[in-house]
Tab-separated table of C-alpha atoms and ligand atoms in Angstrom:
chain	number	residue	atom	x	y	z
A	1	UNK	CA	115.714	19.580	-116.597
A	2	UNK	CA	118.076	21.948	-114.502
A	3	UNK	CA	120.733	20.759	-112.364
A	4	UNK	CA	118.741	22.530	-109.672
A	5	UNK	CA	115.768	20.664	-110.108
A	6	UNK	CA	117.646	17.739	-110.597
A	7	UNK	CA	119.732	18.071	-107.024
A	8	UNK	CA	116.274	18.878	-105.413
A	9	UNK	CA	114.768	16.015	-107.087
A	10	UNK	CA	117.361	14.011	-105.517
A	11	UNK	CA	117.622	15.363	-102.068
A	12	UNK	CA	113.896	14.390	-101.537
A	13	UNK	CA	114.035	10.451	-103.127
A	14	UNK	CA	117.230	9.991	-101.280
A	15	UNK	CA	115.972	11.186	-98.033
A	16	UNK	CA	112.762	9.265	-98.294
A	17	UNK	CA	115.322	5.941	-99.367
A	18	UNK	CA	117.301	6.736	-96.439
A	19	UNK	CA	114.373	6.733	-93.843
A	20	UNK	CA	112.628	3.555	-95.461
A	21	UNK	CA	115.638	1.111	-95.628
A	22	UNK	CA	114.554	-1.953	-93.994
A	23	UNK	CA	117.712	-3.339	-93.668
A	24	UNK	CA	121.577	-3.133	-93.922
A	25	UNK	CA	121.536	-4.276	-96.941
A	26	UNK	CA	118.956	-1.900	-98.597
A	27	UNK	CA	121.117	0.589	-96.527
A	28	UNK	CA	124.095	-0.494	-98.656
A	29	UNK	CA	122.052	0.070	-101.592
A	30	UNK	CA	120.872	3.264	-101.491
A	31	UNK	CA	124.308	4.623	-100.486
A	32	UNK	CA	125.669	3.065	-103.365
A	33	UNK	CA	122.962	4.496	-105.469
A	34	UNK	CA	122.943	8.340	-104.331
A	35	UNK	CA	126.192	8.512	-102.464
A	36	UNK	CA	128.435	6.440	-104.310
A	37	UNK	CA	130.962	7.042	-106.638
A	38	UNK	CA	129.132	6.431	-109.484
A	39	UNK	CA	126.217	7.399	-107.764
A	40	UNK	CA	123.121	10.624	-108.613
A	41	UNK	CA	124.942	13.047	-106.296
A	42	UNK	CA	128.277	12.684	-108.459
A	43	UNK	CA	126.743	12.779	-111.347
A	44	UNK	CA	124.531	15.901	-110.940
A	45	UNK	CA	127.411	17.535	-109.306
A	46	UNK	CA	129.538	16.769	-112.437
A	47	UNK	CA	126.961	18.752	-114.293
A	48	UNK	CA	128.274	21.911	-112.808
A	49	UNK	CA	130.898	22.258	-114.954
A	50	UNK	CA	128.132	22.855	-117.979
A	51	UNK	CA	126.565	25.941	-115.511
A	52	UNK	CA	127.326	29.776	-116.172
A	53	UNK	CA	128.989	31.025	-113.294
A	54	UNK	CA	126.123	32.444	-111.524
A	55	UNK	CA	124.289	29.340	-111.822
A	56	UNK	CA	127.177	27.114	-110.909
A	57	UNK	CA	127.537	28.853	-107.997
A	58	UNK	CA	123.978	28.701	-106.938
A	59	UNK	CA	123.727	25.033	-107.390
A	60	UNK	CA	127.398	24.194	-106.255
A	61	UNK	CA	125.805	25.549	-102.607
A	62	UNK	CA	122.752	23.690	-103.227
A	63	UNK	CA	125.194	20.303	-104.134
A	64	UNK	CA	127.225	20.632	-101.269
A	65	UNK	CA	124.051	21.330	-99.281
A	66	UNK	CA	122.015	18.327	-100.293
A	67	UNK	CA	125.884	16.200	-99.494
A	68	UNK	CA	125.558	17.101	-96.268
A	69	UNK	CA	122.012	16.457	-95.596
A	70	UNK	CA	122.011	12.891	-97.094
A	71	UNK	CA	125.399	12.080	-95.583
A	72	UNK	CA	123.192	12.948	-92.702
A	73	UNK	CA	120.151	10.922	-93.582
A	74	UNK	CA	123.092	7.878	-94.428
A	75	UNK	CA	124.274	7.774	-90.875
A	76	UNK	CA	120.838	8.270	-89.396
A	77	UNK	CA	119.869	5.444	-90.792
A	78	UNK	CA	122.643	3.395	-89.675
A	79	UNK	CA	122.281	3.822	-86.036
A	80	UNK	CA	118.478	3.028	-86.547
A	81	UNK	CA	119.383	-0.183	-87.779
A	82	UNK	CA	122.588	-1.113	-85.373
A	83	UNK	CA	120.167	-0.360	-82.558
A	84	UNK	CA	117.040	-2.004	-83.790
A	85	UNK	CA	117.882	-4.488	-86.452
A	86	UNK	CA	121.206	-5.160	-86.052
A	87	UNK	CA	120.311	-8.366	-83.547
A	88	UNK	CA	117.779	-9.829	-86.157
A	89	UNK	CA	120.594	-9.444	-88.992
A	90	UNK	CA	122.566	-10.709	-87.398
A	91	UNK	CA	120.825	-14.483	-86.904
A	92	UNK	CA	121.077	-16.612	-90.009
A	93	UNK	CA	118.764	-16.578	-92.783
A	94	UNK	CA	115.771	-19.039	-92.029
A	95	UNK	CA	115.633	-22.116	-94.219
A	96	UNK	CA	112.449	-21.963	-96.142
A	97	UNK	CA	113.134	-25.722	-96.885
A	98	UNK	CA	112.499	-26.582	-93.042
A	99	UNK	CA	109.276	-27.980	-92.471
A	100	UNK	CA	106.305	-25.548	-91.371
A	101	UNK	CA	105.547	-25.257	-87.072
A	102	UNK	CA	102.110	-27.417	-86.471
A	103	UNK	CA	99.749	-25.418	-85.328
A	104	UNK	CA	98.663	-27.931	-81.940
A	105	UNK	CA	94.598	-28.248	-82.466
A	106	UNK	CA	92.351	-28.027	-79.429
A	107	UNK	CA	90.412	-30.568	-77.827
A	108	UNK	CA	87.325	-30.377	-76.105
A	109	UNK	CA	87.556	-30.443	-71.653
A	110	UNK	CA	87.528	-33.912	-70.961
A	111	UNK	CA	84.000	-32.916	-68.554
A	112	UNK	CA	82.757	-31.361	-71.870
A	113	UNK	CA	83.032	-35.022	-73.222
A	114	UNK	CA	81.741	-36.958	-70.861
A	115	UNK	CA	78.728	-34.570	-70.804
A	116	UNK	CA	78.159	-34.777	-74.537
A	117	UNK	CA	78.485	-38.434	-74.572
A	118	UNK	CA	75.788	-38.618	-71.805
A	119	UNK	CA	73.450	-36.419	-73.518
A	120	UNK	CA	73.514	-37.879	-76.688
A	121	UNK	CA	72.357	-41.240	-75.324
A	122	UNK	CA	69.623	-39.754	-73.633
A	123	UNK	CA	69.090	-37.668	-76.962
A	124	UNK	CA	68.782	-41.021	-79.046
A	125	UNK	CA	66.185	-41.933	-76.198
A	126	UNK	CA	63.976	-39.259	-76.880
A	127	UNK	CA	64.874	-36.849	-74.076
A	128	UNK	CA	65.424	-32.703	-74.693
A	129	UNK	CA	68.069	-30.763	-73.663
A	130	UNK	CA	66.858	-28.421	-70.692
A	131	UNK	CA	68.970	-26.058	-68.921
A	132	UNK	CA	68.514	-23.371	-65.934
A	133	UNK	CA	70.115	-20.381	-64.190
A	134	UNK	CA	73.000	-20.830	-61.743
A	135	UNK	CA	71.410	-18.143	-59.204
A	136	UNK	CA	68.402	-19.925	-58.111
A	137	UNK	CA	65.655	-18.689	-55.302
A	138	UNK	CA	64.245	-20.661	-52.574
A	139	UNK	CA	61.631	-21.839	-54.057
A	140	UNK	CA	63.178	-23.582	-57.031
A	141	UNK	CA	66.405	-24.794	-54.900
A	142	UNK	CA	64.577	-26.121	-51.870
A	143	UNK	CA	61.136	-25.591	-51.267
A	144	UNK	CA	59.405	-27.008	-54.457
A	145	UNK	CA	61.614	-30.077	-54.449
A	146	UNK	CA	59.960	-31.203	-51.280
A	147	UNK	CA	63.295	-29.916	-48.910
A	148	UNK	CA	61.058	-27.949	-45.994
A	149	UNK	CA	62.378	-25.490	-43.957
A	150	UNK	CA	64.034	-27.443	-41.254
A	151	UNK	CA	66.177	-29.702	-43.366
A	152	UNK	CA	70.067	-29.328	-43.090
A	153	UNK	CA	71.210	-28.724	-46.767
A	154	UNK	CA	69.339	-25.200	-46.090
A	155	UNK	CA	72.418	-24.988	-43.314
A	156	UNK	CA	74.595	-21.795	-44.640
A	157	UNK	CA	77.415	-24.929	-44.435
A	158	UNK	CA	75.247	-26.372	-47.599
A	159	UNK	CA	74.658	-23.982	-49.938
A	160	UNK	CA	76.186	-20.613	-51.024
A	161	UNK	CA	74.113	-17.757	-50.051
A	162	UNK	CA	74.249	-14.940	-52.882
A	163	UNK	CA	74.741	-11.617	-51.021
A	164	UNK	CA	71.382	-9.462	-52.118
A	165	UNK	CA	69.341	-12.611	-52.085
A	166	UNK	CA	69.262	-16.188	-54.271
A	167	UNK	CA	71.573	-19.078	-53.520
A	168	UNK	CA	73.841	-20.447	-55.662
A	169	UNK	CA	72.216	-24.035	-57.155
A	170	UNK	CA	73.376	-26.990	-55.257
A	171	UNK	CA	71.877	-29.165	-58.057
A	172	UNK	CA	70.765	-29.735	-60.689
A	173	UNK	CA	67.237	-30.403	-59.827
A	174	UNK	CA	66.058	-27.173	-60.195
A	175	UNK	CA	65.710	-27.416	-63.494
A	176	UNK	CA	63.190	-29.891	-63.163
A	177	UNK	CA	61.255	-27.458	-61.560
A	178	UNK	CA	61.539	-24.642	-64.571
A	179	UNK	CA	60.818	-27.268	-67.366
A	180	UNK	CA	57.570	-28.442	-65.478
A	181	UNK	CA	56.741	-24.774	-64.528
A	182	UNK	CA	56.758	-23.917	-68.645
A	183	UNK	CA	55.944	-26.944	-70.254
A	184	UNK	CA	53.220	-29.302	-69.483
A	185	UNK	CA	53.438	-32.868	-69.232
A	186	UNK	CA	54.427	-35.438	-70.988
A	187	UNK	CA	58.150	-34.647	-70.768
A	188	UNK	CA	61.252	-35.820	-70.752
A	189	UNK	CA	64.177	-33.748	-70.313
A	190	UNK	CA	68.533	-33.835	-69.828
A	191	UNK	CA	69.928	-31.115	-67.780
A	192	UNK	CA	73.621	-31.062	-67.798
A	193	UNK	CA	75.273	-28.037	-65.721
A	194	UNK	CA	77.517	-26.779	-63.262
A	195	UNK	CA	76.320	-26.766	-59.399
A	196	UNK	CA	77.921	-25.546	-56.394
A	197	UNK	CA	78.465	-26.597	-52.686
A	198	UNK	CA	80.981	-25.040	-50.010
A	199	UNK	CA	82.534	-28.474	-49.999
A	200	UNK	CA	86.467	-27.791	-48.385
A	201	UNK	CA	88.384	-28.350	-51.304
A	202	UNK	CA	90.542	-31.966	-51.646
A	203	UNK	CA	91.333	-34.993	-54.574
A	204	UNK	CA	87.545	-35.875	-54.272
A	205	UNK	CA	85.858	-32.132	-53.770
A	206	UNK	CA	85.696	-29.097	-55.274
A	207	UNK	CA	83.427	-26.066	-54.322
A	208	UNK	CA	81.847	-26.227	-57.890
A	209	UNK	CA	81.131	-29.855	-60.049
A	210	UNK	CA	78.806	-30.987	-62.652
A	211	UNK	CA	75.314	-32.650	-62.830
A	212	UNK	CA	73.503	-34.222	-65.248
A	213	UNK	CA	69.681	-34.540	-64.458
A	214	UNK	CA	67.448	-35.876	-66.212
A	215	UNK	CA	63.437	-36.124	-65.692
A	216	UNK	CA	60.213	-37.795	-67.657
A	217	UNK	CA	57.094	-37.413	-67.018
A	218	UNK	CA	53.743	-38.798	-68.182
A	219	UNK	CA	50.273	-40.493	-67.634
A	220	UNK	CA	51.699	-44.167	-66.372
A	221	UNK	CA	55.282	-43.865	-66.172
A	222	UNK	CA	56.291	-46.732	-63.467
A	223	UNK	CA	59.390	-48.183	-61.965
A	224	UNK	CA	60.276	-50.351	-64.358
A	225	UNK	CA	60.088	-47.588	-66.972
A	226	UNK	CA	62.890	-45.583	-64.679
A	227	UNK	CA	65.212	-49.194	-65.041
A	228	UNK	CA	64.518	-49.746	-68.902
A	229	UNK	CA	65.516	-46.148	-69.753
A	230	UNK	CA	68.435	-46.086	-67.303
A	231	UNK	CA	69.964	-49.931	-67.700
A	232	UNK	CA	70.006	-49.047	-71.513
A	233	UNK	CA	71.717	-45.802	-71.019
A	234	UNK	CA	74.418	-47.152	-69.059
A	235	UNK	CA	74.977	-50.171	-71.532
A	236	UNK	CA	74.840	-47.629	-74.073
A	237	UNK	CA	78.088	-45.779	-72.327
A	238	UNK	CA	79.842	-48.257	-70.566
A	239	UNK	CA	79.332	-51.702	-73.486
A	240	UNK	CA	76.789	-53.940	-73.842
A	241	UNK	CA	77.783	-56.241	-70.701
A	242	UNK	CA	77.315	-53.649	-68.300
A	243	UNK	CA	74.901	-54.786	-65.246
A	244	UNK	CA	72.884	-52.368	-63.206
A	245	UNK	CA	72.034	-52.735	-59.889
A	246	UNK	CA	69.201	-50.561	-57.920
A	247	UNK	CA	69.739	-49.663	-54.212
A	248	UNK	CA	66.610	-48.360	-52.266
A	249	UNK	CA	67.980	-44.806	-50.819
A	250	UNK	CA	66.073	-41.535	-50.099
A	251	UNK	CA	65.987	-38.048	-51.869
A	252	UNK	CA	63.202	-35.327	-50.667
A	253	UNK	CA	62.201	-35.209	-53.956
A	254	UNK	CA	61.968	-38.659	-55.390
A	255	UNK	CA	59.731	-41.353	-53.021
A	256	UNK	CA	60.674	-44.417	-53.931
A	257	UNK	CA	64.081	-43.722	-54.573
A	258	UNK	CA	67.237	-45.860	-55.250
A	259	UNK	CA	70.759	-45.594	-55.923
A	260	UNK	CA	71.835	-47.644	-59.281
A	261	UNK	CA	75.313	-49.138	-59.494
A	262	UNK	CA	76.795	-50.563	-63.236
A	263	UNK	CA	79.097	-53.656	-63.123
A	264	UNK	CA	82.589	-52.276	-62.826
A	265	UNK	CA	83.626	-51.357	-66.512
A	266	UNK	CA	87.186	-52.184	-65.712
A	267	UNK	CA	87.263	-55.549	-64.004
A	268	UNK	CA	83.693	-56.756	-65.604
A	269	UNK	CA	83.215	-57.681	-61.910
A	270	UNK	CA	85.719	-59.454	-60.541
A	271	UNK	CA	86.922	-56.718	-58.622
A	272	UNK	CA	89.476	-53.994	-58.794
A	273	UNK	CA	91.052	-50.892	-57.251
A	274	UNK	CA	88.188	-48.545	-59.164
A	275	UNK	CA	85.347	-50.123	-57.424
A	276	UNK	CA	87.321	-51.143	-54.281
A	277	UNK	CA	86.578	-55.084	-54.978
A	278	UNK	CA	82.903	-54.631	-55.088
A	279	UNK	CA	82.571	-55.220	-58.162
A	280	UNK	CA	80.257	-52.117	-59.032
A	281	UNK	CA	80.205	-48.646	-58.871
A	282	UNK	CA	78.032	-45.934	-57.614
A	283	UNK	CA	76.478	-44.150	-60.457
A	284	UNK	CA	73.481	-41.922	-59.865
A	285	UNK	CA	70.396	-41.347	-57.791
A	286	UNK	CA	67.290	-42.001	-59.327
A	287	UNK	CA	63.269	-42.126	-58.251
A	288	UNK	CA	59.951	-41.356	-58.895
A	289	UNK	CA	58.997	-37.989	-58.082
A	290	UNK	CA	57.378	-37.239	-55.323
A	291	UNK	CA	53.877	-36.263	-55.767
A	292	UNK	CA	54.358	-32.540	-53.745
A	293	UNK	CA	56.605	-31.698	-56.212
A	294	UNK	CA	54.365	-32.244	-58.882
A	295	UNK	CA	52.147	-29.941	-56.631
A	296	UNK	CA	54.440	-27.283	-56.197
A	297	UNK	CA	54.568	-26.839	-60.273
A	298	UNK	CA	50.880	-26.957	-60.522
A	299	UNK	CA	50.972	-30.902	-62.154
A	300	UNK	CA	47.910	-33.196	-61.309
A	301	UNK	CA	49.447	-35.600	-59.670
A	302	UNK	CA	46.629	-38.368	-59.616
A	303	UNK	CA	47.224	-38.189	-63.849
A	304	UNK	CA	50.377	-37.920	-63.759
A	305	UNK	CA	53.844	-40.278	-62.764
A	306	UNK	CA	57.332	-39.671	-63.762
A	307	UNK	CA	60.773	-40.633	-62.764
A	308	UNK	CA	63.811	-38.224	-62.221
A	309	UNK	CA	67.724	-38.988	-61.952
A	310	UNK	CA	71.091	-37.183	-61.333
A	311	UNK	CA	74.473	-37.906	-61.802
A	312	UNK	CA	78.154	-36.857	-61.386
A	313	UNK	CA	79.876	-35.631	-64.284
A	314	UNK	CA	83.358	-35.672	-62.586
A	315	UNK	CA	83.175	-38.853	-60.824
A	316	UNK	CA	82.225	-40.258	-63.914
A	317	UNK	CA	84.902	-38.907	-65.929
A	318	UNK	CA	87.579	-39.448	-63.032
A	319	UNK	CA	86.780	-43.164	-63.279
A	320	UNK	CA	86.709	-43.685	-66.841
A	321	UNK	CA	89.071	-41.543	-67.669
A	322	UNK	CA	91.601	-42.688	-64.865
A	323	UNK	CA	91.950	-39.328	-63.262
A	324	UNK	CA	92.868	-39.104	-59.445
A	325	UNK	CA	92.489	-35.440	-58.463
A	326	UNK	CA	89.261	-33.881	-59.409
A	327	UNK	CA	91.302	-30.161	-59.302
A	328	UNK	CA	92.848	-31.048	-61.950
A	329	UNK	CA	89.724	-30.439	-64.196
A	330	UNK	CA	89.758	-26.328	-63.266
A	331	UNK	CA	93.126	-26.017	-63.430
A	332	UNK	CA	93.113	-24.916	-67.304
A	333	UNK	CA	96.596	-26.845	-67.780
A	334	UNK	CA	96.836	-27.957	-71.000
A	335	UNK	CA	99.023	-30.390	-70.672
A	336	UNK	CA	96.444	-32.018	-68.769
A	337	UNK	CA	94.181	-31.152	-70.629
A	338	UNK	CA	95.885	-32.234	-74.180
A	339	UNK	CA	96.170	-35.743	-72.757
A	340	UNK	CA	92.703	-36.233	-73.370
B	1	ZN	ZN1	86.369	-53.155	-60.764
């Protein structure tokens, strides 16, 4: 191979080096290796001397030539690194005996939990999973679960009013009204999901929170079915000593209807800060549903009886959980949300 071929051969690998080093050391390197004194560039320019004249002068151009260029290249490379490297060189080698960085795993929302361990109760007890849209119409929000025209929650001070029509669902009870609109009877059904009221927001309110509803439905479903199914839920998630209490109370939808409180699941009820000495705690709302909603969905309802219920998710998960500012559930901060 000529000298010519083998300067050109050089200029090109040398370049390329020079442009690729990674680091000062590889820098070091390559300028030992093509610009050193022992390096390619001295040795092919000690070649000369074998050249005839002509030739030697030909490549001594080209040597001097391809010096210049990769002397060049050399210092190019340099500054790349001073400016861009240099700061990362600089730091000490990391210790590859130092343990690995844990990678911190996720947990689930602490609402998310409360709402599976809910469900799955109700699961065990033979209930579905149901669920519904959060943009609800008239019909499905108010009117079919027996709340007529004049009553206050249709106040704009109630309910959010989506602009173009539909309201934003201030319960969960509406999707009582799908799952009996599509299915017919018997039934029973769990709807956990978010609703929303234009509550002003404080420790206790926010303008969006949780419900879990659940409804059943069949040929002689009675009272005493609605405090079988929900005593042994609530000893199910609170322990097997918790009491349940039923309080008459009124829903539009639900005639007779009743609040039910469980024995305090901190003091076992002796009395405490939780349930403010009582004793017990206010858990959900509960009834039988009221025969013109079973009309509004199109349900015979001489054949058939069925009782409905709804819950807080946040209340629940505030008390059990020992949380004092129901904000802090939207906030997204995990070290909140880690605790749990
Ligand atoms: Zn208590």
């Amino acid at each position: 191979m000529s000298v010519l071929d083998d300067l050109n051969r050089l200029r090109e690998d040398a370049r390329r080096a020079f442009e690729r080093v990674p680091g000062t050391r590889e820098l070091e390197q390559a300028r030992v290796r093509y610009l050193g004194r022992s390096g390619e560039l001295r040795a092919a320019m000690a070649r000369l001397k074998e050249l005839a004249r002509e030739e030697k002068a030909q490549a001594g151009r080209l040597a001097n030539t391809v010096k210049g260029e990769l002397t060049e290249a050399y210092e190019t490379a340099q500054a790349r690194l001073s400016a861009d490297e240099a700061p990362a060189h600089a730091r000490p080698m990391p210790d590859p005996t130092l343990p690995g960085r844990a990678q911190p795993r996720g947990t689930r929302h602490p609402l998310t939990q409360v709402i599976e361990r809910v469900v799955a109760i109700f699961e065990r007890l033979g209930f579905d999973v149901a669920d519904g849209p959060e943009i609800e119409d008239d019909f499905h929000n108010f009117t079919a679960l027996n709340i007529p025209e004049h009553h206050p929650a249709r106040d704009d001070f109630d309910t959010f009013f989506v602009r173009g029509g539909g309201i934003l669902r201030s319960q969960t009870s509406t999707v009582q009204i799908h799952v009996m609109q599509n299915r017919p009877p018997p039934l029973r059904v769990v709807a956990p999901g978010r609703v929303y009221r234009p509550d002003a927001v404080d420790a206790t309110h926010f303008y969006a929170f949780h419900q879990i509803e659940g409804l059943a439905v069949d040929t002689d479903i009675t009272f005493a079915d609605l405090k079988g199914t929900l005593s042994l839920w609530a000893r199910e998630m609170f322990g097997e000593e918790t009491g349940t209490r039923f309080r008459p109370s009124f829903f539009p939808f639900t005639e007779p209807s009743a609040e039910m409180d469980v024995s305090c699941y901190f003091c076992h009820g002796r009395g405490c800060r939780v349930c403010k000495q009582s004793g017990w705690i206010e858990l959900l709302g509960c009834g039988m549903v009221d025969p013109n909603v079973f009309e509004a969905v199109g349900y015979d309802a001489e054949q058939y009886t069925g009782f409905a219920f709804g819950m807080g998710i946040e209340r629940i998960a505030m008390q059990s959980m020992g949380i004092n500012d129901i904000r802090l559930f939207f906030e997204n901060d995990l070290r909140f949300l880690g605790q749990f």
